[in-house]
Coordinates of C-alpha atoms in Angstrom, one line a residue:
X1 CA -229.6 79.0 139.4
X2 CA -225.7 79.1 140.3
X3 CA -223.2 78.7 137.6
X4 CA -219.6 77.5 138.1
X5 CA -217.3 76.6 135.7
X6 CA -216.9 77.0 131.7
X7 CA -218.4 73.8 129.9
X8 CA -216.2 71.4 127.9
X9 CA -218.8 70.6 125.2
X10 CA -216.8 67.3 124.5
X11 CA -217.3 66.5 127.7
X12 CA -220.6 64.1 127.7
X13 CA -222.1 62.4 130.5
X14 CA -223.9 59.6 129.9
X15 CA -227.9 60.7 130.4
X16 CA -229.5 57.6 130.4
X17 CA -232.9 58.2 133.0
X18 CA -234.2 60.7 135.6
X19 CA -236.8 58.1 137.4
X20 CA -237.7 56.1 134.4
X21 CA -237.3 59.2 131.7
X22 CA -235.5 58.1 128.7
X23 CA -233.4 60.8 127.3
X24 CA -231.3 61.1 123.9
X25 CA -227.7 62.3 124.7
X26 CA -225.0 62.6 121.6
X27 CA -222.5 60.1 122.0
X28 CA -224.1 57.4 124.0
X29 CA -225.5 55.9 121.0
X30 CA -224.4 53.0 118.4
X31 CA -223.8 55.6 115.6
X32 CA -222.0 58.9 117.7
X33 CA -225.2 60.3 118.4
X34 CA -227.2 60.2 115.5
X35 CA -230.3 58.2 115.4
X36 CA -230.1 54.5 114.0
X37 CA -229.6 54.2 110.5
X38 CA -232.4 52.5 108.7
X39 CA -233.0 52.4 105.2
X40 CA -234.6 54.8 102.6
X41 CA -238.0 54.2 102.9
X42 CA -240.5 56.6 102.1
X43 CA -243.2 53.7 102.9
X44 CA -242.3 54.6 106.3
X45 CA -244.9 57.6 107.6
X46 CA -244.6 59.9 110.8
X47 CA -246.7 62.2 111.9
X48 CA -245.9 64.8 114.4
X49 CA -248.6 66.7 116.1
X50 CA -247.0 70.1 117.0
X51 CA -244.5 72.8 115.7
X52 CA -242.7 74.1 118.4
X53 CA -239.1 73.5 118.8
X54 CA -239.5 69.8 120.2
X55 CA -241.9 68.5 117.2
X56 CA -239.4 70.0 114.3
X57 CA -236.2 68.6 116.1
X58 CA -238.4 64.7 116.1
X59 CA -239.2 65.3 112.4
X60 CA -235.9 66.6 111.5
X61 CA -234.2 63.5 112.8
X62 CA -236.6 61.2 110.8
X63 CA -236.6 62.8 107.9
X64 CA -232.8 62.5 108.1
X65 CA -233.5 58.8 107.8
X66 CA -235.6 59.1 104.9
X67 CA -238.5 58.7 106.8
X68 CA -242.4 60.4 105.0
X69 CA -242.7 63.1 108.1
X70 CA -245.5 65.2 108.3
X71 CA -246.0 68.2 110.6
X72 CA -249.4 69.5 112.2
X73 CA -249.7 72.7 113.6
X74 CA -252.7 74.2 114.8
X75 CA -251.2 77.7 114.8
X76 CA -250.3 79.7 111.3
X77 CA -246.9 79.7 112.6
X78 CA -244.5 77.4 113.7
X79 CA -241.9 77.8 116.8
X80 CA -244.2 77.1 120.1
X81 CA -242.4 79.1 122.8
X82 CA -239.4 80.0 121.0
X83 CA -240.6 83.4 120.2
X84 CA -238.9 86.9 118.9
X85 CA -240.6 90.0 118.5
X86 CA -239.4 92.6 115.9
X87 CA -241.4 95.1 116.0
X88 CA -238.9 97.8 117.4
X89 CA -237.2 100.5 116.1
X90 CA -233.6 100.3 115.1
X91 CA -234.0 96.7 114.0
X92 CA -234.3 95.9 117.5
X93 CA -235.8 92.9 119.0
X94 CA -236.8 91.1 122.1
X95 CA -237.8 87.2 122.6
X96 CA -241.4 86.2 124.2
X97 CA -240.0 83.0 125.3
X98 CA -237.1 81.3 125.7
X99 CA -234.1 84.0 125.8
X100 CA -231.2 82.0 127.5
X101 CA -228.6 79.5 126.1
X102 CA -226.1 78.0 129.2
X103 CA -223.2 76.7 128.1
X104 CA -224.0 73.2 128.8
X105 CA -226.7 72.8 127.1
X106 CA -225.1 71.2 124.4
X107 CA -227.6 70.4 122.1
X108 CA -228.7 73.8 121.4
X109 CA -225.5 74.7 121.2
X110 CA -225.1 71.9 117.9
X111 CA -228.4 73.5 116.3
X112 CA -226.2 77.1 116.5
X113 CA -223.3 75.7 115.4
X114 CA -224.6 73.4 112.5
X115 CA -227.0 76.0 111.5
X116 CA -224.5 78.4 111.2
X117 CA -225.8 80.8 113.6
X118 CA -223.6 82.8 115.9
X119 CA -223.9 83.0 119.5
X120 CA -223.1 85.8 121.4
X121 CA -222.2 85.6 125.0
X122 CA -225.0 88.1 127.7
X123 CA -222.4 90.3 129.5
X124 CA -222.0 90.3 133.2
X125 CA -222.6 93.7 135.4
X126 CA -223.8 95.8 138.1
X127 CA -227.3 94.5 139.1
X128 CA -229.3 97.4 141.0
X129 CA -231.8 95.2 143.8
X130 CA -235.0 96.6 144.6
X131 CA -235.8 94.9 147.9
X132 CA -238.8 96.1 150.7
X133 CA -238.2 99.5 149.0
X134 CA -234.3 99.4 149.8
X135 CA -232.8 100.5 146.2
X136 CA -229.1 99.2 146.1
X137 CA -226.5 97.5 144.7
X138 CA -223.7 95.0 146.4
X139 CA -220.0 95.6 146.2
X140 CA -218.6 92.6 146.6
X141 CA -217.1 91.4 150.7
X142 CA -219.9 94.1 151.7
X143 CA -222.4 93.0 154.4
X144 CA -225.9 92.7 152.0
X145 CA -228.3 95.6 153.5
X146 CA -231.2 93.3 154.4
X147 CA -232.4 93.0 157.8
X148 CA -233.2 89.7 158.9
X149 CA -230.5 87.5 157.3
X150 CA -228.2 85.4 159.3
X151 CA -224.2 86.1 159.6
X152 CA -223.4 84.1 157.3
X153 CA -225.9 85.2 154.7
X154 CA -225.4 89.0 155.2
X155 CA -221.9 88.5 153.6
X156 CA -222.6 85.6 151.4
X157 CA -225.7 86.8 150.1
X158 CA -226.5 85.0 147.0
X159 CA -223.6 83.0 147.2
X160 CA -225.4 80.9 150.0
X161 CA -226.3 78.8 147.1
X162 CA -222.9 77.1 147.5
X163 CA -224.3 75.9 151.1
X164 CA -227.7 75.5 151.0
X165 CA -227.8 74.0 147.1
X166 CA -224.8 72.8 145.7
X167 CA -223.4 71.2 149.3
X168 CA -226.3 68.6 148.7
X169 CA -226.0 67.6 145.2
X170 CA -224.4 64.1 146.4
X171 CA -227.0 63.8 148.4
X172 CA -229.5 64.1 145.7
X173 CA -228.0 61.8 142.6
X174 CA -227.0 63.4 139.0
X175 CA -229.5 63.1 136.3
X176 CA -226.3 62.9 134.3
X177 CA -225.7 59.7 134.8
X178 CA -228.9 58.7 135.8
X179 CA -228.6 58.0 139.3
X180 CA -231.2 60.9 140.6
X181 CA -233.1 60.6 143.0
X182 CA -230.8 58.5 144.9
X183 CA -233.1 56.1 147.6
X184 CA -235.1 58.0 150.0
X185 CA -234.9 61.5 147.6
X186 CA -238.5 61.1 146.5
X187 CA -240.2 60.1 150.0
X188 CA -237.9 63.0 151.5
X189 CA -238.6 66.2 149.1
X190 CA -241.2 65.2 147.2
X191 CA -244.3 66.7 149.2
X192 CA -241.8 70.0 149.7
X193 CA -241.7 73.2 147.0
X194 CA -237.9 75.1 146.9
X195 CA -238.9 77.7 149.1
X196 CA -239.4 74.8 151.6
X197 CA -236.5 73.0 151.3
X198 CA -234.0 76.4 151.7
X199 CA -236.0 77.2 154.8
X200 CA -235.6 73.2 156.3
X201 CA -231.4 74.2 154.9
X202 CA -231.3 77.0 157.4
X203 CA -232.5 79.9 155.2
X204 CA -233.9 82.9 156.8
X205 CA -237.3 84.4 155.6
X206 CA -235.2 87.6 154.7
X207 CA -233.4 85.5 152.5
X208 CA -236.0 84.1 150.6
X209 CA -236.9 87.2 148.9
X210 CA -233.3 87.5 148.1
X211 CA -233.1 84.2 146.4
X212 CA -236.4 84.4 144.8
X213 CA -235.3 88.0 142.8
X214 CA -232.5 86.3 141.2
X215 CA -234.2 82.9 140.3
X216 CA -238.1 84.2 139.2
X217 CA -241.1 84.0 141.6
X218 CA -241.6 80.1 140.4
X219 CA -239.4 79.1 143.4
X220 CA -242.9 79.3 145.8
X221 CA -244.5 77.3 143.7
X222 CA -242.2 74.2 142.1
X223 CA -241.5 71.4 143.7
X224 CA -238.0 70.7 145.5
X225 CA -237.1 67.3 143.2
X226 CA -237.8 69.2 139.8
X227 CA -235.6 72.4 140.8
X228 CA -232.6 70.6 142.4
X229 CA -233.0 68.1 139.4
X230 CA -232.0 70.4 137.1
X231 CA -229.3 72.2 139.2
X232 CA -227.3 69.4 139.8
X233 CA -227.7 68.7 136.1
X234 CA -226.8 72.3 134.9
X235 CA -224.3 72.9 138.1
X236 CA -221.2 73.7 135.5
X237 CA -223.3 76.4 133.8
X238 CA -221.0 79.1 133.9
X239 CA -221.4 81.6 130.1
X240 CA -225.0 82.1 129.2
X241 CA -225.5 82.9 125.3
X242 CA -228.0 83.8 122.9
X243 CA -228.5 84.1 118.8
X244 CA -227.6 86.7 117.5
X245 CA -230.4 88.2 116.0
X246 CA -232.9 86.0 118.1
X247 CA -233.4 82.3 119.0
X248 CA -236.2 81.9 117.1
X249 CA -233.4 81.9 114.2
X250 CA -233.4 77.8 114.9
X251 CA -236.6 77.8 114.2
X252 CA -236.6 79.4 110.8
X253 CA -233.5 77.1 109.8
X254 CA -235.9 74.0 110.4
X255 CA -238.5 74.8 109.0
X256 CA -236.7 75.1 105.6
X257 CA -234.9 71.5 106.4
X258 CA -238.5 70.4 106.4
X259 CA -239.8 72.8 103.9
X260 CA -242.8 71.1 102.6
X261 CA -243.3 68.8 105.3
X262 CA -245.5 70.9 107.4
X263 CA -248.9 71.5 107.4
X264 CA -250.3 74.7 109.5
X265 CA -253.9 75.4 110.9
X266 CA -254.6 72.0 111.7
X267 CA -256.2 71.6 115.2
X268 CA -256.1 68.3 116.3
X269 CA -259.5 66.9 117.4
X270 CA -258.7 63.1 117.7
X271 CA -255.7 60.4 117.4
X272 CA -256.8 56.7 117.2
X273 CA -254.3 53.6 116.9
X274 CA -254.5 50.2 116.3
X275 CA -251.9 47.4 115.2
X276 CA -250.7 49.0 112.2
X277 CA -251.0 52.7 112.2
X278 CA -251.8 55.8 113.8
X279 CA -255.3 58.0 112.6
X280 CA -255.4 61.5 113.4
X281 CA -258.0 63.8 112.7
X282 CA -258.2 67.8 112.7
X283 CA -260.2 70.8 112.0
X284 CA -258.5 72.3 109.2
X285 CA -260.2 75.8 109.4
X286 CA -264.1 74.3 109.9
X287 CA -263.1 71.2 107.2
X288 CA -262.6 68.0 109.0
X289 CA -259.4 65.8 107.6
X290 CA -258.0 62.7 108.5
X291 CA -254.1 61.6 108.1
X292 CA -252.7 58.7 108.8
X293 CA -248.9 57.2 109.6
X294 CA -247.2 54.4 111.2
X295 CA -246.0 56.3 114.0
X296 CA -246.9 59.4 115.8
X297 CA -245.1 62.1 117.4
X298 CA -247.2 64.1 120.4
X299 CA -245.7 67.2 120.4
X300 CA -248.6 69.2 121.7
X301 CA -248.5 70.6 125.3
X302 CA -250.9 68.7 128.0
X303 CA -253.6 71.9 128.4
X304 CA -254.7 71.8 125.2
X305 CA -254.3 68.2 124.4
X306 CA -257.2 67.7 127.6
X307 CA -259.2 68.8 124.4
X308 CA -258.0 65.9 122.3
X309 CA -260.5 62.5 121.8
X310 CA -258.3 59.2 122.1
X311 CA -259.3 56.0 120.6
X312 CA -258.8 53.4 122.9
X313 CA -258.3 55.9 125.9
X314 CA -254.9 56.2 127.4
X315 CA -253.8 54.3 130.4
X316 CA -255.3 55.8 133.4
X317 CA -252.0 57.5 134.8
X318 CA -251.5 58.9 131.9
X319 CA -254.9 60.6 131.7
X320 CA -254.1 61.7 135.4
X321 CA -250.6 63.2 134.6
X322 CA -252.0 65.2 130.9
X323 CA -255.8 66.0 133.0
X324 CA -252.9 67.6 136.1
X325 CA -249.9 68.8 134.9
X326 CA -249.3 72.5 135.6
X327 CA -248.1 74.9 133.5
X328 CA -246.0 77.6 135.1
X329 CA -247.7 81.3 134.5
X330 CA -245.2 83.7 132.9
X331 CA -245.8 87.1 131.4
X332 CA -243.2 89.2 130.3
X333 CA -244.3 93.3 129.7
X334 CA -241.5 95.0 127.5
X335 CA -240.6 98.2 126.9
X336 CA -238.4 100.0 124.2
X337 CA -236.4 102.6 125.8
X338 CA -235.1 105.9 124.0
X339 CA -231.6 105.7 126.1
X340 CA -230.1 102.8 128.2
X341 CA -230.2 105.4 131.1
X342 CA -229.0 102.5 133.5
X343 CA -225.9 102.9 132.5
X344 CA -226.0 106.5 134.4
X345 CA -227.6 105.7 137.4
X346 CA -226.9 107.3 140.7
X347 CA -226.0 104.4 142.4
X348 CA -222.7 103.7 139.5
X349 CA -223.1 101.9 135.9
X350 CA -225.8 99.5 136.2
X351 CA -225.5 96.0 133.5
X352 CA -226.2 92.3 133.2
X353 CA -228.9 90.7 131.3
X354 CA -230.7 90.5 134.9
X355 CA -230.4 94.1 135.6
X356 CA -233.3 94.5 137.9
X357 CA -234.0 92.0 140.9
X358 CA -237.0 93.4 142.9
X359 CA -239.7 92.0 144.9
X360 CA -242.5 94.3 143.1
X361 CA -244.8 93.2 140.5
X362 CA -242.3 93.7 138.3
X363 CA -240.0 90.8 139.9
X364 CA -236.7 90.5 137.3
X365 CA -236.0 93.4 135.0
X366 CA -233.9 91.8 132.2
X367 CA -232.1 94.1 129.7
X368 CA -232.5 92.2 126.2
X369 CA -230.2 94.6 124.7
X370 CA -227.3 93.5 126.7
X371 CA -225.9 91.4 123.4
X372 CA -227.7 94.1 121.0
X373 CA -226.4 97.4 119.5
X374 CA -227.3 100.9 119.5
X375 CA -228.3 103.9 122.0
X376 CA -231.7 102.6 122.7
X377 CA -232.8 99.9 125.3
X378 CA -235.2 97.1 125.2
X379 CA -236.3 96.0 129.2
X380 CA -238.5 93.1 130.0
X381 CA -240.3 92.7 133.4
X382 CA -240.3 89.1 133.5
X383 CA -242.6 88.2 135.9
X384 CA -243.9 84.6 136.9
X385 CA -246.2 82.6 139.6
X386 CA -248.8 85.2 141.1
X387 CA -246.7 88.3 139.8
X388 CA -247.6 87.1 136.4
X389 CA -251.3 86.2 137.6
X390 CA -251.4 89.9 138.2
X391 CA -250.4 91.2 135.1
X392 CA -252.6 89.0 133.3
X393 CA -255.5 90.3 135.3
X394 CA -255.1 94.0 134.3
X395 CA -257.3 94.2 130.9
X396 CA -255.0 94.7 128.1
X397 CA -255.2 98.2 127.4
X398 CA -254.4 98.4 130.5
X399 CA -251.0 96.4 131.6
X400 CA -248.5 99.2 129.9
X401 CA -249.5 102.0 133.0
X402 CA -249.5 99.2 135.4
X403 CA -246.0 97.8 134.9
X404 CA -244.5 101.2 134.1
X405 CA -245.9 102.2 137.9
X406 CA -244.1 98.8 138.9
X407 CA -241.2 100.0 137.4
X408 CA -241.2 103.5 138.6
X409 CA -240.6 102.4 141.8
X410 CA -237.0 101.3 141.3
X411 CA -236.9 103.5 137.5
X412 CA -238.3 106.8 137.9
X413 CA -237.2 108.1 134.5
X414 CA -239.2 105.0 132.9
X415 CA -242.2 107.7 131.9
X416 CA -239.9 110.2 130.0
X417 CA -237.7 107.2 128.7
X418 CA -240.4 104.4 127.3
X419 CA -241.1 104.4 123.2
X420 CA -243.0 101.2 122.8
X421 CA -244.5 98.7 124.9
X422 CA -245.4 94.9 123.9
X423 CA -246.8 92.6 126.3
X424 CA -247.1 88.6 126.0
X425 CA -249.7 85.9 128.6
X426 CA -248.9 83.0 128.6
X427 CA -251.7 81.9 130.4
X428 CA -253.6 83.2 127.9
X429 CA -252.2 81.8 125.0
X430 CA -255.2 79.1 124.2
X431 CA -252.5 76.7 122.1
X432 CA -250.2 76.4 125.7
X433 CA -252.0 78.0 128.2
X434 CA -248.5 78.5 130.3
X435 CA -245.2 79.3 130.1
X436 CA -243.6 75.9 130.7
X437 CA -244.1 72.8 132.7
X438 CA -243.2 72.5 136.8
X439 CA -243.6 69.4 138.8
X440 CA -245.3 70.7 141.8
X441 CA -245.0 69.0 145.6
X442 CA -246.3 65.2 145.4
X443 CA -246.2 65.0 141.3
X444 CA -242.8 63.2 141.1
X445 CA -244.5 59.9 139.4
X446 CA -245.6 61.7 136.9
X447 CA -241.7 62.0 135.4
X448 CA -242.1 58.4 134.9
X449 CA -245.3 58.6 132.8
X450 CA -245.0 61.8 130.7
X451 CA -242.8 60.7 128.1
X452 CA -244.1 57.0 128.1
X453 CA -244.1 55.3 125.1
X454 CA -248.3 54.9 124.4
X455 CA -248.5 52.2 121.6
X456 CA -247.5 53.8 118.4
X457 CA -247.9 57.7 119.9
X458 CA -244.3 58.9 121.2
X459 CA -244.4 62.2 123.6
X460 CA -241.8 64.9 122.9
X461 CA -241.7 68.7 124.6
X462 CA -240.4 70.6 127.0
X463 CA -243.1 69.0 129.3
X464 CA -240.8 65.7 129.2
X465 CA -237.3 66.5 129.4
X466 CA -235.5 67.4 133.0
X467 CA -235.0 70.8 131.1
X468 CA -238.5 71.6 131.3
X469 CA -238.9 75.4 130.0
X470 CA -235.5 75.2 128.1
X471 CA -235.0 75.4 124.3
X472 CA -232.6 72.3 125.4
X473 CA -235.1 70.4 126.7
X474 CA -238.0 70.7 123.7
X475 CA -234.6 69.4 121.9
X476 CA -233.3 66.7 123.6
X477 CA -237.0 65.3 124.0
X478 CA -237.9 65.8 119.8
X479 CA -234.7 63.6 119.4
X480 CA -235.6 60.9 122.1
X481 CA -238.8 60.5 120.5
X482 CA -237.2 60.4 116.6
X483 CA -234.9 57.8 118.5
X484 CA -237.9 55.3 119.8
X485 CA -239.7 55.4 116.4
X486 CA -236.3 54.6 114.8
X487 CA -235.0 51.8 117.2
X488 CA -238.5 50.3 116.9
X489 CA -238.6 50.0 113.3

């Protein structure tokens, strides 16, 4: 995705629906932003079924408000997909999941800064491209070296997103200010993925390639309406940060504002409701327990929750959307480094946090160091869709040999450089079986239905927001949620 401009963070656009999604914004509220004020009353119970990012920000904001919150987590460990691995030398570290902060996504931005946590900005560079086994790099107001592409895209290159993306955004709505999809969006694009609608803008199939090494695989497979969603919301992304000394830094701060409150190894097995409250029951390590509450929290991605019993059953489409929803495969296949020997390259100084943009297995080689210190080098081939599948294919033992050879293709010195490897499936994770949510062609309605209010069960996750796969999104849908059980009491 294209980034413009810096982001005024006081700058706030109303975000009020994205085809019938409610959505918590700061400063569109009665109180500034923060959640209704209701009385001290530790009468009042929530429970919140999940500890990833999205279920800690809903029982933050309710325990704010003196509200009993407890959390359930099936895993020992709490953070979902915000995850950072340690395990390197020199205190090095790379994240598993979510790695990129844009500037406009403001309300990560308020976790850093109330949190105390600094952010450090990933430096621009040199990206070396890795295209039907042309190795280059672009100089800018160069002709691109790809045969195939139109005039206009053999100089513009990548910068075709200006015409065949952001020349459209009026004709799509802003989920901003909650006027997308305008009439006749859905009927248009819904039944199309991306790589369809740039090929009905005027894109070459040389281009495509091109596009799809800077934006992730994932770009064959989502649909149209999600993608452009979130460009036109994100379009002023122009700095991308991270936390110094990883994201999953947030994580650790909320978990000791709730220290106490949350309760891990609980696998959910069923959540019943009636009038008054909320029943949940879980397998606590082969003991069966029951907790109740007055409202509920579903923090829990849809895969695994296709496990979960509910008494009375949920309205049909929502059986339909949680039984359908797809998860996105990701895999990422990291590699400590004993030199960052891409800053010696033959081709000049090569940098950026995407330093590799390839059409190999490998897809996007990001260089996690890029806002770290010292001589050695952490890369991640970040690979998604079928590149992923792939990956996740090779038995474990294994996947190192078979990226490195992806790697040596564009990275010869990879075999005399590499220290460490550490791989991560999503797919195979069993407690999200994905990497993070995509509307696919012809699943549009389901926008509507996802986040629905269910009786006395409220849905947060990343699987709700627009920002679906964002540490912003798991955010701004824990606080919508904490917002509806507020408003409603």
């Amino acid at each position: 995705m294209k980034s413009k401009t810096r982001f005024d963070r006081r700058r706030f656009l109303e975000l009020l629906s994205v085809a019938g999604v409610a959505v918590y914004l700061p400063g569109c509220g009665p109180d500034d932003g923060q959640p209704p004020n209701n009385p001290p009353a530790s009468s009042k119970k929530a429970l919140v079924l999940g500890g990833g990012l999205a279920g800690l920000t809903a029982a933050y904001d309710l325990s704010k408000q003196g509200w009993d919150v407890t959390v359930l987590e099936a895993q020992a460990s709490a953070g979902g997909r915000v995850q950072t691995h340690r395990a390197f030398e020199n205190g090095q570290y790379a994240e598993l999941g979510a790695t990129r902060i844009p500037d406009v996504h403001d309300l990560t931005i308020a976790y850093a800064e109330e949190f105390g946590l600094k952010l450090v900005e990933f430096q621009d560079g040199t990206p070396l491209y890795y295209l039907g086994g042309n190795r280059f790099v672009h100089a800018e107001g160069t002709p691109w070296p790809i045969d195939g592409l139109s005039a206009e895209e053999a100089m513009e290159g990548l910068g075709m997103w200006s015409t065949y993306i952001a020349a459209n955004f009026e004709k799509f709505g802003n989920p901003r200010d909650g006027s997308f999809p305008l009439p006749g969006v859905v009927d248009q694009w819904d039944g199309k993925t991306m790589i369809d609608y740039l090929k009905d803008q005027g894109a070459t199939d040389a281009f495509l390639p091109l596009y799809a090494s800077d934006n992730g695989s994932e770009v064959h497979k989502i649909g149209a309406l999600a993608w452009m969603a979130l460009e036109v919301a994100d379009q002023d992304w122009n700095l991308t940060y991270h936390v110094e000394g990883g994201n999953d830094l947030i994580v650790q701060k909320l978990l000791e504002k709730l220290d106490g409150k949350i309760l891990f190894e609980k696998v959910v097995k069923s959540i019943s409701q009636d009038d008054t409250k909320v029943t949940v029951t879980v397998d606590a390590k082969g003991t069966t327990e029951t907790y109740e509450a007055d409202y509920l929290v579903c923090a829990i991605p849809f895969p695994p929750l296709r496990d979960v019993t509910f008494s009375p059953a949920l309205p049909d489409d929502k059986q339909k959307a949680i039984d359908e929803l797809y998860m996105m495969t990701a895999a990422r296949g990291t590699f400590q480094t004993k030199t960052r020997f891409w800053k010696n390259d033959p081709l000049g100084e090569l940098g950026g946090l995407k330093l590799v943009k390839s059409d190999t297995r490998a897809e996007r080689v990001w260089d996690l160091t890029n806002t770290q210190t010292g001589d050695t080098g952490i890369l991640v081939a970040y690979t998604q869709n079928e590149n992923a599948d792939a990956f996740g294919a090779v038995p474990e033992a294994e996947r190192e040999a078979f990226m490195q050879a992806e790697i040596a293709k564009f990275f010869p010195e990879i075999e005399a450089e590499k220290s460490s490897f550490h791989q991560k499936v999503w797919a195979q994770d069993p407690w999200v079986k994905g990497a993070w949510t995509a509307i696919l062609p012809g699943q549009w309605w389901m926008m509507a239905v996802i986040p629905r209010v269910e009786g006395r069960i409220h849905f947060a996750g990343e699987h709700t927001s627009i920002w679906a796969g964002w540490m912003q999104g798991a955010i701004e849908s824990g606080k919508r949620a904490a917002s509806e059980i507020l408003k409603k009491s």
